[in-house]
Short mmCIF file of N, CA and C in Angstrom, two decimals:
data_model
loop_
_atom_site.label_atom_id
_atom_site.label_comp_id
_atom_site.label_asym_id
_atom_site.label_seq_id
_atom_site.Cartn_x
_atom_site.Cartn_y
_atom_site.Cartn_z
N MET Z 1 18.36 51.13 -14.18
CA MET Z 1 18.83 49.87 -13.19
C MET Z 1 17.90 50.09 -12.07
N HIS Z 2 17.50 48.87 -11.30
CA HIS Z 2 16.64 48.88 -10.38
C HIS Z 2 17.51 49.42 -9.21
N GLN Z 3 16.65 49.39 -8.09
CA GLN Z 3 17.42 49.82 -6.71
C GLN Z 3 18.44 48.83 -6.45
N SER Z 4 17.85 47.64 -6.55
CA SER Z 4 18.76 46.67 -6.27
C SER Z 4 19.99 46.24 -6.92
N GLY Z 5 20.27 47.10 -7.89
CA GLY Z 5 21.62 46.90 -8.83
C GLY Z 5 21.24 46.15 -9.96
N ILE Z 6 20.20 45.34 -9.90
CA ILE Z 6 19.99 44.38 -11.03
C ILE Z 6 19.50 45.36 -12.23
N PRO Z 7 19.77 45.35 -13.25
CA PRO Z 7 19.19 45.70 -14.56
C PRO Z 7 17.78 45.47 -14.78
N THR Z 8 16.81 46.30 -15.06
CA THR Z 8 15.52 45.88 -15.48
C THR Z 8 15.16 45.69 -16.71
N ASN Z 9 13.74 45.28 -16.90
CA ASN Z 9 13.73 45.00 -18.16
C ASN Z 9 13.84 45.88 -19.29
N ALA Z 10 13.78 47.07 -18.59
CA ALA Z 10 14.09 48.29 -19.49
C ALA Z 10 15.43 48.75 -20.22
N SER Z 11 16.36 47.94 -19.28
CA SER Z 11 17.89 47.92 -19.88
C SER Z 11 17.93 46.85 -21.07
N LEU Z 12 17.38 45.69 -20.77
CA LEU Z 12 17.43 44.83 -21.82
C LEU Z 12 16.66 45.50 -23.30
N ALA Z 13 15.51 46.32 -22.79
CA ALA Z 13 14.83 46.69 -24.02
C ALA Z 13 15.49 47.57 -24.69
N ARG Z 14 16.46 48.29 -24.16
CA ARG Z 14 17.15 49.47 -24.48
C ARG Z 14 18.30 48.85 -25.69
N VAL Z 15 18.84 47.88 -25.14
CA VAL Z 15 19.99 47.14 -25.60
C VAL Z 15 19.20 46.38 -26.85
N LEU Z 16 18.39 45.79 -26.81
CA LEU Z 16 17.71 44.98 -27.70
C LEU Z 16 17.18 46.14 -28.89
N THR Z 17 16.55 46.84 -28.52
CA THR Z 17 16.33 48.20 -29.53
C THR Z 17 17.30 48.53 -30.25
N HIS Z 18 18.39 48.72 -29.70
CA HIS Z 18 19.74 49.51 -30.33
C HIS Z 18 20.32 48.44 -31.30
N ALA Z 19 20.10 47.01 -31.14
CA ALA Z 19 20.33 45.97 -32.02
C ALA Z 19 19.45 45.86 -33.13
N ILE Z 20 18.10 46.16 -32.84
CA ILE Z 20 17.15 45.92 -33.96
C ILE Z 20 17.12 47.07 -34.86
N GLU Z 21 17.42 48.35 -34.37
CA GLU Z 21 17.19 49.58 -35.05
C GLU Z 21 18.77 49.60 -35.83
N THR Z 22 19.92 49.14 -35.49
CA THR Z 22 20.91 48.92 -36.30
C THR Z 22 21.26 47.81 -37.27
N ALA Z 23 20.08 46.97 -37.25
CA ALA Z 23 20.40 45.57 -37.85
C ALA Z 23 20.06 46.04 -39.23
N ASP Z 24 20.56 44.94 -40.16
CA ASP Z 24 20.44 45.07 -41.57
C ASP Z 24 19.31 44.67 -42.18
N LYS Z 25 18.17 44.32 -41.33
CA LYS Z 25 17.03 43.77 -41.50
C LYS Z 25 16.05 44.80 -41.25
N PRO Z 26 14.71 44.72 -41.81
CA PRO Z 26 13.39 45.32 -41.34
C PRO Z 26 12.82 44.91 -40.03
N LYS Z 27 12.20 45.42 -39.36
CA LYS Z 27 11.52 44.87 -38.19
C LYS Z 27 10.71 43.79 -38.37
N HIS Z 28 9.84 44.10 -39.28
CA HIS Z 28 9.06 42.97 -39.39
C HIS Z 28 9.50 41.59 -39.86
N GLN Z 29 10.80 41.61 -40.64
CA GLN Z 29 11.54 40.36 -40.93
C GLN Z 29 12.16 39.86 -39.76
N ILE Z 30 12.71 40.86 -38.74
CA ILE Z 30 13.43 40.52 -37.57
C ILE Z 30 12.34 39.75 -36.67
N ALA Z 31 10.93 40.15 -36.56
CA ALA Z 31 9.96 39.77 -35.50
C ALA Z 31 9.38 38.53 -36.33
N SER Z 32 9.31 38.27 -37.65
CA SER Z 32 8.93 36.88 -38.20
C SER Z 32 9.97 35.88 -38.04
N GLU Z 33 11.39 36.27 -38.02
CA GLU Z 33 12.48 35.09 -38.10
C GLU Z 33 12.36 34.64 -36.48
N ALA Z 34 12.07 35.88 -35.41
CA ALA Z 34 11.92 35.47 -33.69
C ALA Z 34 10.75 34.58 -33.67
N GLY Z 35 9.68 34.36 -34.67
CA GLY Z 35 8.77 33.85 -34.19
C GLY Z 35 7.78 34.79 -33.50
N ILE Z 36 7.93 36.15 -33.45
CA ILE Z 36 6.75 36.83 -32.73
C ILE Z 36 6.09 37.86 -33.62
N HIS Z 37 5.02 38.38 -33.20
CA HIS Z 37 4.13 39.18 -34.01
C HIS Z 37 4.80 40.54 -33.93
N ARG Z 38 4.75 41.36 -35.12
CA ARG Z 38 5.52 42.70 -35.00
C ARG Z 38 5.30 43.65 -33.92
N VAL Z 39 3.85 43.66 -33.25
CA VAL Z 39 3.49 44.40 -32.25
C VAL Z 39 4.23 44.04 -30.95
N THR Z 40 4.36 42.85 -30.88
CA THR Z 40 4.94 42.13 -29.81
C THR Z 40 6.41 42.59 -29.68
N LEU Z 41 7.10 42.89 -31.00
CA LEU Z 41 8.48 43.22 -30.75
C LEU Z 41 8.53 44.82 -30.75
N PHE Z 42 7.66 45.61 -30.97
CA PHE Z 42 7.59 46.98 -30.47
C PHE Z 42 7.19 47.10 -28.92
N LYS Z 43 6.37 45.92 -28.43
CA LYS Z 43 6.22 46.19 -27.14
C LYS Z 43 7.68 45.65 -26.41
N ILE Z 44 8.20 44.64 -26.86
CA ILE Z 44 9.40 44.53 -26.08
C ILE Z 44 10.62 45.58 -26.48
N MET Z 45 10.79 46.28 -27.26
CA MET Z 45 11.60 47.62 -27.61
C MET Z 45 11.14 48.47 -26.77
N ARG Z 46 9.80 48.74 -26.39
CA ARG Z 46 9.34 49.68 -25.45
C ARG Z 46 9.48 49.27 -23.90
N GLY Z 47 9.98 47.92 -23.72
CA GLY Z 47 9.89 47.43 -22.43
C GLY Z 47 8.19 47.30 -21.73
N GLU Z 48 7.57 47.13 -22.56
CA GLU Z 48 6.45 46.81 -22.14
C GLU Z 48 6.15 45.11 -22.26
N HIS Z 49 6.87 44.58 -22.49
CA HIS Z 49 6.69 42.95 -22.74
C HIS Z 49 7.96 42.44 -22.31
N VAL Z 50 7.82 41.65 -21.30
CA VAL Z 50 8.99 40.95 -20.65
C VAL Z 50 9.49 39.76 -21.73
N ILE Z 51 10.78 39.80 -21.83
CA ILE Z 51 11.12 38.88 -22.78
C ILE Z 51 12.12 37.84 -21.87
N SER Z 52 12.16 36.46 -22.64
CA SER Z 52 12.88 35.65 -22.03
C SER Z 52 14.34 35.80 -22.61
N ILE Z 53 15.38 35.30 -21.92
CA ILE Z 53 16.67 35.03 -22.02
C ILE Z 53 16.82 34.31 -23.63
N ASP Z 54 16.26 33.35 -23.98
CA ASP Z 54 16.18 32.41 -24.87
C ASP Z 54 15.91 33.41 -26.20
N ARG Z 55 14.50 33.98 -26.02
CA ARG Z 55 14.04 34.66 -26.89
C ARG Z 55 15.06 36.25 -27.45
N ALA Z 56 15.64 36.63 -26.21
CA ALA Z 56 16.42 37.95 -26.53
C ALA Z 56 17.80 37.47 -27.32
N VAL Z 57 18.14 36.13 -26.84
CA VAL Z 57 19.69 35.71 -27.63
C VAL Z 57 19.02 35.43 -29.20
N ARG Z 58 18.09 34.97 -29.65
CA ARG Z 58 17.35 34.68 -30.65
C ARG Z 58 17.24 36.06 -31.39
N ILE Z 59 16.88 37.14 -30.82
CA ILE Z 59 16.81 38.53 -31.52
C ILE Z 59 17.97 39.18 -31.64
N PHE Z 60 19.00 39.01 -30.74
CA PHE Z 60 20.36 39.45 -31.09
C PHE Z 60 20.96 38.45 -32.20
N GLU Z 61 20.83 37.43 -32.19
CA GLU Z 61 21.47 36.78 -33.38
C GLU Z 61 20.69 37.28 -34.77
N ILE Z 62 19.70 37.06 -34.73
CA ILE Z 62 18.92 37.57 -36.04
C ILE Z 62 19.60 38.95 -36.58
N CYS Z 63 19.63 40.01 -35.37
CA CYS Z 63 20.18 41.10 -35.70
C CYS Z 63 21.64 41.28 -36.01
N GLY Z 64 22.21 40.23 -36.07
CA GLY Z 64 23.79 39.82 -36.39
C GLY Z 64 24.50 40.49 -35.21
N ALA Z 65 24.11 40.43 -34.02
CA ALA Z 65 24.70 41.07 -32.75
C ALA Z 65 25.47 39.77 -31.94
N CYS Z 66 26.19 39.83 -31.18
CA CYS Z 66 26.76 38.94 -30.10
C CYS Z 66 25.91 39.01 -29.36
N PRO Z 67 25.25 38.08 -29.18
CA PRO Z 67 24.05 37.53 -28.16
C PRO Z 67 24.50 37.53 -26.62
N HIS Z 68 25.66 36.98 -26.43
CA HIS Z 68 25.85 36.55 -24.91
C HIS Z 68 26.80 37.71 -24.22
N VAL Z 69 27.34 38.63 -25.02
CA VAL Z 69 28.09 39.57 -24.55
C VAL Z 69 27.15 40.77 -24.34
N ALA Z 70 26.11 40.84 -25.31
CA ALA Z 70 25.23 42.05 -25.14
C ALA Z 70 24.25 41.60 -23.53
N ILE Z 71 23.91 40.48 -23.67
CA ILE Z 71 23.13 40.14 -22.41
C ILE Z 71 23.79 40.24 -21.07
N VAL Z 72 25.33 39.74 -21.11
CA VAL Z 72 26.03 39.82 -19.94
C VAL Z 72 26.58 41.39 -19.51
N LEU Z 73 26.86 41.97 -20.43
CA LEU Z 73 26.93 43.55 -20.10
C LEU Z 73 25.75 44.23 -19.91
N THR Z 74 24.80 43.78 -20.30
CA THR Z 74 23.45 44.60 -19.86
C THR Z 74 23.21 43.94 -18.42
N LEU Z 75 23.34 42.87 -17.92
CA LEU Z 75 23.29 42.46 -16.83
C LEU Z 75 24.16 42.96 -15.75
N ALA Z 76 25.27 43.27 -16.04
CA ALA Z 76 26.26 43.96 -15.35
C ALA Z 76 26.31 45.43 -15.36
N GLY Z 77 24.99 45.95 -15.96
CA GLY Z 77 24.75 47.44 -15.81
C GLY Z 77 25.86 48.23 -16.95
N GLU Z 78 25.99 47.63 -18.14
CA GLU Z 78 27.18 48.19 -19.16
C GLU Z 78 26.35 48.22 -20.30
N GLU Z 79 25.22 48.93 -20.47
CA GLU Z 79 24.44 49.11 -21.54
C GLU Z 79 25.27 49.91 -22.52
N VAL Z 80 25.78 50.89 -22.27
CA VAL Z 80 26.94 51.44 -23.53
C VAL Z 80 27.94 50.36 -24.06
N LEU Z 81 28.45 49.82 -23.38
CA LEU Z 81 29.56 48.96 -23.81
C LEU Z 81 28.66 47.59 -24.60
N ALA Z 82 27.49 47.26 -24.11
CA ALA Z 82 26.74 46.23 -24.61
C ALA Z 82 26.49 46.60 -26.30
N CYS Z 83 26.12 47.88 -26.50
CA CYS Z 83 25.59 48.13 -27.72
C CYS Z 83 26.90 48.70 -28.37
N ASP Z 84 27.87 49.20 -28.01
CA ASP Z 84 29.17 49.52 -28.66
C ASP Z 84 29.81 48.24 -29.19
N TRP Z 85 29.70 47.24 -28.35
CA TRP Z 85 30.72 46.10 -28.64
C TRP Z 85 29.92 45.05 -29.62
N MET Z 86 28.39 45.05 -29.44
CA MET Z 86 27.58 43.96 -30.03
C MET Z 86 27.94 43.26 -31.39
N ARG Z 87 28.76 44.31 -32.22
CA ARG Z 87 28.83 44.00 -33.55
C ARG Z 87 30.50 44.22 -33.78
N ARG Z 88 31.08 44.34 -33.00
CA ARG Z 88 32.75 44.57 -32.97
C ARG Z 88 33.46 43.47 -32.58
N ASP Z 89 34.63 43.11 -33.26
CA ASP Z 89 35.42 42.11 -32.94
C ASP Z 89 35.73 41.85 -31.32
N MET Z 90 35.87 42.94 -30.32
CA MET Z 90 35.66 42.86 -29.10
C MET Z 90 34.54 42.30 -28.51
N GLY Z 91 33.27 42.33 -29.12
CA GLY Z 91 32.11 41.72 -28.91
C GLY Z 91 32.21 40.33 -29.00
N ALA Z 92 32.54 39.95 -30.08
CA ALA Z 92 32.95 38.63 -30.88
C ALA Z 92 33.82 37.64 -29.76
N PHE Z 93 35.07 38.54 -29.41
CA PHE Z 93 36.10 37.90 -28.70
C PHE Z 93 35.20 37.51 -27.36
N LEU Z 94 34.61 38.86 -26.57
CA LEU Z 94 33.92 38.36 -25.33
C LEU Z 94 33.12 37.35 -25.44
N ASP Z 95 32.02 37.20 -26.37
CA ASP Z 95 31.21 36.07 -26.64
C ASP Z 95 31.73 34.84 -26.54
N ALA Z 96 32.71 34.70 -27.40
CA ALA Z 96 33.41 33.22 -27.35
C ALA Z 96 34.35 33.04 -25.88
N PHE Z 97 34.41 34.27 -25.29
CA PHE Z 97 35.51 34.16 -23.90
C PHE Z 97 34.41 33.75 -22.88
N ILE Z 98 33.40 34.35 -23.10
CA ILE Z 98 32.35 34.03 -21.73
C ILE Z 98 31.62 32.73 -21.70
N THR Z 99 31.66 32.31 -23.45
CA THR Z 99 30.97 30.83 -23.31
C THR Z 99 31.74 29.66 -23.03
N SER Z 100 33.11 30.04 -23.03
CA SER Z 100 34.17 29.22 -22.99
C SER Z 100 34.94 29.01 -21.90
N LEU Z 101 34.82 29.99 -20.77
CA LEU Z 101 35.44 30.25 -19.54
C LEU Z 101 35.16 29.67 -18.49
N PRO Z 102 33.84 29.12 -18.54
CA PRO Z 102 33.37 28.13 -17.24
C PRO Z 102 33.81 26.91 -17.52
N GLY Z 103 34.02 26.18 -18.78
CA GLY Z 103 34.40 24.94 -18.87
C GLY Z 103 35.95 25.19 -18.86
N GLN Z 104 36.52 25.94 -19.20
CA GLN Z 104 38.15 25.99 -19.01
C GLN Z 104 38.52 26.16 -17.57
N LEU Z 105 37.82 26.81 -16.95
CA LEU Z 105 38.03 26.93 -15.46
C LEU Z 105 37.79 25.75 -14.64
N ASP Z 106 36.57 24.66 -15.17
CA ASP Z 106 36.30 23.47 -14.42
C ASP Z 106 37.36 22.64 -14.96
N ARG Z 107 37.98 22.54 -16.18
CA ARG Z 107 39.05 21.61 -16.62
C ARG Z 107 40.35 21.92 -15.99
N THR Z 108 40.45 23.08 -15.95
CA THR Z 108 41.99 23.58 -15.38
C THR Z 108 42.21 23.40 -13.93
N LEU Z 109 41.23 24.14 -13.11
CA LEU Z 109 41.16 24.00 -11.93
C LEU Z 109 40.75 22.79 -11.08
N GLY Z 110 39.74 22.07 -11.64
CA GLY Z 110 39.42 20.86 -11.26
C GLY Z 110 38.60 21.12 -9.67
N ARG Z 111 39.43 20.24 -8.75
CA ARG Z 111 38.97 20.55 -7.17
C ARG Z 111 39.40 21.45 -6.71
N ARG Z 112 40.44 22.33 -7.33
CA ARG Z 112 40.84 23.70 -6.57
C ARG Z 112 39.85 24.80 -7.13
N ILE Z 113 38.77 24.61 -7.74
CA ILE Z 113 38.03 25.52 -7.98
C ILE Z 113 37.26 26.05 -6.57
N ALA Z 114 37.17 25.00 -5.92
CA ALA Z 114 36.36 25.64 -4.32
C ALA Z 114 37.50 26.62 -3.41
N ASP Z 115 38.74 26.66 -4.03
CA ASP Z 115 39.76 27.75 -3.58
C ASP Z 115 39.62 29.03 -3.93
N LEU Z 116 38.86 29.20 -4.97
CA LEU Z 116 38.88 30.73 -5.71
C LEU Z 116 38.03 31.52 -4.47
N ARG Z 117 38.26 32.73 -4.52
CA ARG Z 117 37.96 33.82 -3.80
C ARG Z 117 37.47 34.95 -4.64
N PRO Z 118 36.09 35.31 -4.64
CA PRO Z 118 35.18 36.23 -5.25
C PRO Z 118 36.50 37.49 -5.33
N ARG Z 119 37.03 37.99 -4.03
CA ARG Z 119 37.94 39.06 -4.17
C ARG Z 119 39.00 39.07 -5.22
N TRP Z 120 39.33 37.93 -5.67
CA TRP Z 120 40.49 37.76 -6.53
C TRP Z 120 39.93 38.06 -8.03
N ALA Z 121 38.62 38.58 -8.33
CA ALA Z 121 37.84 38.71 -9.50
C ALA Z 121 38.63 39.75 -10.36
N ALA Z 122 38.62 40.98 -9.54
CA ALA Z 122 38.92 42.18 -10.23
C ALA Z 122 40.43 42.21 -10.45
N GLY Z 123 41.42 41.77 -9.61
CA GLY Z 123 42.87 41.52 -10.22
C GLY Z 123 43.12 40.39 -11.29
N THR Z 124 42.31 39.55 -11.38
CA THR Z 124 42.39 38.62 -12.50
C THR Z 124 41.93 39.10 -13.66
N SER Z 125 40.92 39.95 -13.86
CA SER Z 125 40.48 40.59 -14.98
C SER Z 125 41.45 41.55 -15.40
N GLN Z 126 42.15 42.19 -14.44
CA GLN Z 126 43.44 43.04 -14.83
C GLN Z 126 44.32 42.43 -15.35
N LEU Z 127 44.88 41.26 -14.87
CA LEU Z 127 45.94 40.48 -15.32
C LEU Z 127 45.72 39.70 -16.76
N VAL Z 128 44.23 39.47 -17.00
CA VAL Z 128 43.78 38.64 -18.33
C VAL Z 128 44.02 40.04 -19.15
N ALA Z 129 43.55 41.39 -19.08
CA ALA Z 129 43.43 42.49 -19.76
C ALA Z 129 44.97 42.64 -20.13
N LYS Z 130 45.94 42.77 -19.16
CA LYS Z 130 47.47 42.77 -19.53
C LYS Z 130 48.03 41.91 -20.54
N LEU Z 131 47.54 40.61 -19.94
CA LEU Z 131 48.21 39.49 -21.00
C LEU Z 131 47.80 39.80 -22.12
N LEU Z 132 46.29 40.16 -22.71
CA LEU Z 132 45.70 40.20 -23.95
C LEU Z 132 46.57 41.66 -24.63
N ALA Z 133 46.76 42.46 -23.87
CA ALA Z 133 47.37 43.39 -24.42
C ALA Z 133 48.88 43.24 -24.95
N LYS Z 134 49.71 42.52 -24.28
CA LYS Z 134 50.90 42.10 -24.30
C LYS Z 134 50.83 41.18 -25.67
N HIS Z 135 49.86 40.25 -25.86
CA HIS Z 135 49.98 39.26 -26.89
C HIS Z 135 49.57 40.22 -28.12
N ILE Z 136 48.67 41.22 -28.24
CA ILE Z 136 48.34 42.02 -29.22
C ILE Z 136 49.46 42.81 -29.74
N ASP Z 137 50.54 43.24 -28.59
CA ASP Z 137 51.61 44.02 -28.99
C ASP Z 137 53.04 43.30 -29.55
N ASP Z 138 53.10 41.77 -29.08
CA ASP Z 138 53.62 40.89 -29.63
C ASP Z 138 53.36 40.44 -31.03
N LEU Z 139 51.98 40.45 -31.30
CA LEU Z 139 51.61 39.87 -32.67
C LEU Z 139 52.03 40.99 -33.74
N ALA Z 140 51.52 42.30 -33.27
CA ALA Z 140 52.28 43.75 -33.90
C ALA Z 140 53.51 43.67 -34.42
N ASN Z 141 54.39 43.19 -33.15
CA ASN Z 141 55.65 43.55 -33.71
C ASN Z 141 56.12 42.26 -34.47
N ARG Z 142 55.79 40.96 -34.44
CA ARG Z 142 56.16 40.15 -35.49
C ARG Z 142 55.65 40.48 -36.65
N GLU Z 143 54.52 41.14 -36.76
CA GLU Z 143 54.23 41.59 -38.18
C GLU Z 143 55.17 42.54 -38.66
N ILE Z 144 55.27 43.51 -38.22
CA ILE Z 144 56.49 44.70 -38.38
C ILE Z 144 57.67 44.07 -38.49
N GLY Z 145 58.06 42.96 -37.81
CA GLY Z 145 59.45 42.18 -38.09
C GLY Z 145 59.26 41.31 -39.52
N MET Z 146 58.29 40.66 -39.73
CA MET Z 146 58.18 40.03 -41.08
C MET Z 146 58.07 41.12 -42.27
N THR Z 147 57.42 42.24 -42.07
CA THR Z 147 57.28 43.00 -43.09
C THR Z 147 58.84 43.70 -43.29
N LEU Z 148 59.48 44.02 -42.33
CA LEU Z 148 61.00 44.46 -42.61
C LEU Z 148 61.79 43.22 -43.09
N ILE Z 149 61.70 42.18 -42.91
CA ILE Z 149 62.71 41.07 -43.86
C ILE Z 149 62.24 40.98 -45.05
N ARG Z 150 61.22 41.36 -45.48
CA ARG Z 150 60.80 41.23 -46.87
C ARG Z 150 61.37 42.37 -47.79
#
């Protein structure tokens, strides 16, 4: 991470490298599908070649990883979670959540969106996590109940 707190190209390179090395495709095929030379792919993996977000998204997709969650977590300084979640249900959930949240906030809050305060973000994320945990528990309890009825 750079001194300013913004992840460097090296952070994205490490997460991309993880996606590439754990993909079910050989590197030359990933490079070909991404429309780049194999040598360029290796330079990207070493952090020697700056990559656009669009190209990074494409490489993540080719590798079977959730692109938005990998990039957002990398930008947030969460490389380990980016690598851990990029191919798991948690990653797929966050990928869909990240891409749908802005539109949902805009539609739901409308003009009240201007009333949001940045300091509420941490508490809101805790509420969302607790709501999800309760939802998962409720689903598990329903499944147990349905199994007992049979």
